[in-house]
């Protein structure tokens, strides 16, 4: 473990992302850890222009913890069009990301798996995980796993002094916070500057 090296590398990664005019920041909300997507937002990292924002009605059951977390929005979800109706809209937005660019998400493995559970035939571009890249900056090492521990988006924003508003746990709100986090880390000083 070389924390200073890993921190410098993380800052370089965030700077590269912040300069990428074609990068897309994506977030999803799901019916649980192994559930389906019901809320999606994808924004341009540089312009904050929404490319996709929708709420849909997922198939299948909700895990109790997710139902409780999103209880205030259940009526909205139950009145939304079915998820299948948004497949092509989402596919078009994701396929517009050039090969030299990335889809950035705070929890890439989780979001990829949830998208594929909801839309199994969806072709996904490469995803980069902002949560994993941020881990050295949080400074918590896991001896048992031999890697930097991940922290929640809320904790990462607090550490970077990004104001966390009441939009946590909405796809659009979390995507906007992820953009602000990327920009905040990209402004950090590198050694020797």
Coordinates of C-alpha atoms in Angstrom, one line a residue:
X1 CA 0.0 0.0 0.0
X2 CA 1.4 3.4 -1.0
X3 CA -1.4 5.9 -0.2
X4 CA 0.3 9.0 -1.6
X5 CA 0.9 7.2 -4.9
X6 CA -2.7 5.9 -5.0
X7 CA -4.1 9.4 -4.2
X8 CA -2.0 11.0 -7.0
X9 CA -3.2 8.4 -9.4
X10 CA -6.8 8.9 -8.4
X11 CA -6.6 12.7 -8.9
X12 CA -5.1 12.1 -12.4
X13 CA -8.1 9.7 -13.2
X14 CA -10.6 12.3 -12.0
X15 CA -8.9 15.0 -14.0
X16 CA -9.0 12.8 -17.2
X17 CA -12.7 12.2 -16.6
X18 CA -13.4 15.9 -16.0
X19 CA -11.9 16.8 -19.4
X20 CA -13.8 14.1 -21.3
X21 CA -16.5 16.0 -23.2
X22 CA -18.2 12.8 -24.2
X23 CA -18.3 11.2 -20.8
X24 CA -21.7 10.2 -19.5
X25 CA -22.5 10.0 -15.7
X26 CA -25.2 7.4 -15.0
X27 CA -27.1 6.5 -11.9
X28 CA -29.9 4.0 -11.2
X29 CA -32.3 3.3 -8.3
X30 CA -33.5 -0.3 -8.0
X31 CA -36.0 -2.5 -6.2
X32 CA -33.1 -3.9 -4.1
X33 CA -29.6 -5.2 -4.2
X34 CA -30.7 -7.9 -6.7
X35 CA -33.7 -6.2 -8.0
X36 CA -34.6 -4.2 -11.1
X37 CA -34.1 -0.6 -12.2
X38 CA -37.0 1.8 -11.7
X39 CA -35.2 5.2 -11.9
X40 CA -32.5 6.1 -14.4
X41 CA -30.5 9.3 -15.1
X42 CA -27.6 9.9 -17.4
X43 CA -26.0 13.3 -17.8
X44 CA -23.2 14.8 -19.8
X45 CA -20.3 15.2 -17.4
X46 CA -19.2 18.5 -18.9
X47 CA -22.5 20.2 -19.7
X48 CA -24.8 18.5 -17.2
X49 CA -27.3 18.1 -20.0
X50 CA -29.6 15.2 -19.2
X51 CA -29.4 12.5 -21.9
X52 CA -31.9 10.2 -20.2
X53 CA -34.1 10.7 -17.2
X54 CA -37.0 8.5 -16.5
X55 CA -39.0 6.5 -13.9
X56 CA -40.5 3.2 -14.9
X57 CA -42.4 0.4 -13.4
X58 CA -40.2 -2.6 -12.8
X59 CA -41.2 -6.2 -12.9
X60 CA -40.9 -8.4 -9.9
X61 CA -40.9 -7.9 -6.1
X62 CA -39.3 -5.2 -4.1
X63 CA -36.8 -6.0 -1.3
X64 CA -38.2 -4.6 2.0
X65 CA -35.3 -2.3 2.6
X66 CA -35.6 -0.7 -0.9
X67 CA -39.3 -0.4 -0.5
X68 CA -38.8 1.5 2.8
X69 CA -36.1 3.7 1.3
X70 CA -38.3 4.8 -1.6
X71 CA -41.7 4.7 0.1
X72 CA -42.4 8.3 -0.7
X73 CA -42.1 7.6 -4.5
X74 CA -44.1 4.3 -4.7
X75 CA -47.2 6.0 -6.1
X76 CA -45.1 7.6 -8.8
X77 CA -43.5 4.3 -9.7
X78 CA -46.8 2.4 -9.8
X79 CA -48.2 4.9 -12.2
X80 CA -45.1 4.9 -14.5
X81 CA -44.9 3.1 -17.8
X82 CA -43.4 -0.4 -17.7
X83 CA -39.6 -0.7 -17.9
X84 CA -39.7 -2.4 -21.3
X85 CA -41.0 0.9 -22.8
X86 CA -37.7 2.6 -22.1
X87 CA -35.3 0.0 -23.4
X88 CA -34.7 1.7 -26.7
X89 CA -34.4 5.2 -25.2
X90 CA -31.7 3.9 -22.8
X91 CA -29.9 1.9 -25.5
X92 CA -29.7 4.9 -27.8
X93 CA -28.2 7.1 -25.1
X94 CA -25.6 4.5 -24.1
X95 CA -24.7 3.7 -27.6
X96 CA -24.0 7.4 -28.3
X97 CA -21.0 7.3 -26.0
X98 CA -17.9 7.1 -28.2
X99 CA -15.5 4.2 -27.8
X100 CA -12.8 6.7 -26.5
X101 CA -15.1 7.8 -23.7
X102 CA -16.7 6.2 -20.6
X103 CA -19.9 5.8 -18.8
X104 CA -19.1 6.9 -15.2
X105 CA -21.2 5.6 -12.3
X106 CA -20.8 5.5 -8.5
X107 CA -20.9 1.7 -8.2
X108 CA -20.3 0.4 -11.8
X109 CA -20.7 -3.3 -11.0
X110 CA -24.0 -2.7 -9.2
X111 CA -25.5 -0.5 -12.0
X112 CA -24.3 -2.8 -14.8
X113 CA -25.9 -5.8 -13.2
X114 CA -29.1 -4.0 -12.4
X115 CA -29.4 -2.7 -16.0
X116 CA -28.9 -6.2 -17.3
X117 CA -31.4 -7.7 -14.9
X118 CA -34.0 -5.2 -16.1
X119 CA -33.1 -5.1 -19.8
X120 CA -31.3 -8.5 -20.4
X121 CA -30.4 -7.9 -24.1
X122 CA -29.1 -4.3 -23.5
X123 CA -25.7 -3.7 -25.0
X124 CA -23.6 -1.7 -22.5
X125 CA -20.5 0.3 -23.2
X126 CA -17.5 0.3 -20.9
X127 CA -18.2 1.6 -17.4
X128 CA -15.7 3.2 -15.0
X129 CA -16.4 3.1 -11.3
X130 CA -16.2 6.5 -9.5
X131 CA -16.6 4.8 -6.1
X132 CA -13.6 2.5 -6.7
X133 CA -11.4 5.3 -8.1
X134 CA -12.3 7.5 -5.1
X135 CA -11.5 4.9 -2.4
X136 CA -7.8 5.9 -1.9
X137 CA -8.9 9.5 -1.2
X138 CA -11.2 8.3 1.6
X139 CA -8.1 6.8 3.2
X140 CA -9.5 3.6 4.7
X141 CA -7.5 0.5 4.1
X142 CA -8.9 -3.1 4.3
X143 CA -6.2 -5.4 5.7
X144 CA -8.4 -8.5 5.0
X145 CA -9.1 -7.5 1.3
X146 CA -5.7 -5.8 0.6
X147 CA -7.4 -2.8 -1.0
X148 CA -8.9 0.6 -0.2
X149 CA -12.4 0.5 1.2
X150 CA -15.2 2.0 -0.7
X151 CA -17.3 4.8 0.8
X152 CA -20.8 5.9 0.0
X153 CA -21.5 8.8 -2.3
X154 CA -22.7 10.8 0.6
X155 CA -19.5 10.2 2.6
X156 CA -17.3 11.0 -0.5
X157 CA -19.2 14.3 -1.1
X158 CA -18.8 15.2 2.6
X159 CA -15.0 14.5 2.4
X160 CA -14.7 16.7 -0.7
X161 CA -17.0 19.4 0.8
X162 CA -19.6 18.9 -2.0
X163 CA -23.0 20.0 -0.5
X164 CA -25.3 17.0 -0.2
X165 CA -28.9 18.1 -0.8
X166 CA -32.2 16.3 -0.3
X167 CA -31.9 14.5 -3.7
X168 CA -29.9 11.5 -2.4
X169 CA -31.3 8.2 -3.6
X170 CA -32.8 9.6 -6.8
X171 CA -31.1 8.7 -10.0
X172 CA -30.9 12.4 -11.1
X173 CA -29.8 13.7 -7.7
X174 CA -27.1 11.0 -7.4
X175 CA -25.8 11.6 -10.9
X176 CA -25.6 15.3 -10.3
X177 CA -23.7 14.7 -7.0
X178 CA -21.3 12.3 -8.8
X179 CA -20.6 15.0 -11.4
X180 CA -19.9 17.5 -8.6
X181 CA -17.6 15.0 -6.9
X182 CA -15.6 14.4 -10.0
X183 CA -15.2 18.1 -10.5
X184 CA -14.1 18.6 -6.9
X185 CA -11.5 15.9 -7.0
X186 CA -10.2 17.1 -10.4
X187 CA -9.5 20.5 -8.7
X188 CA -7.2 18.9 -6.1
X189 CA -3.5 19.7 -6.3
X190 CA -1.1 17.1 -7.6
X191 CA 2.3 16.8 -6.0
X192 CA 4.7 19.2 -7.5
X193 CA 2.1 21.7 -8.7

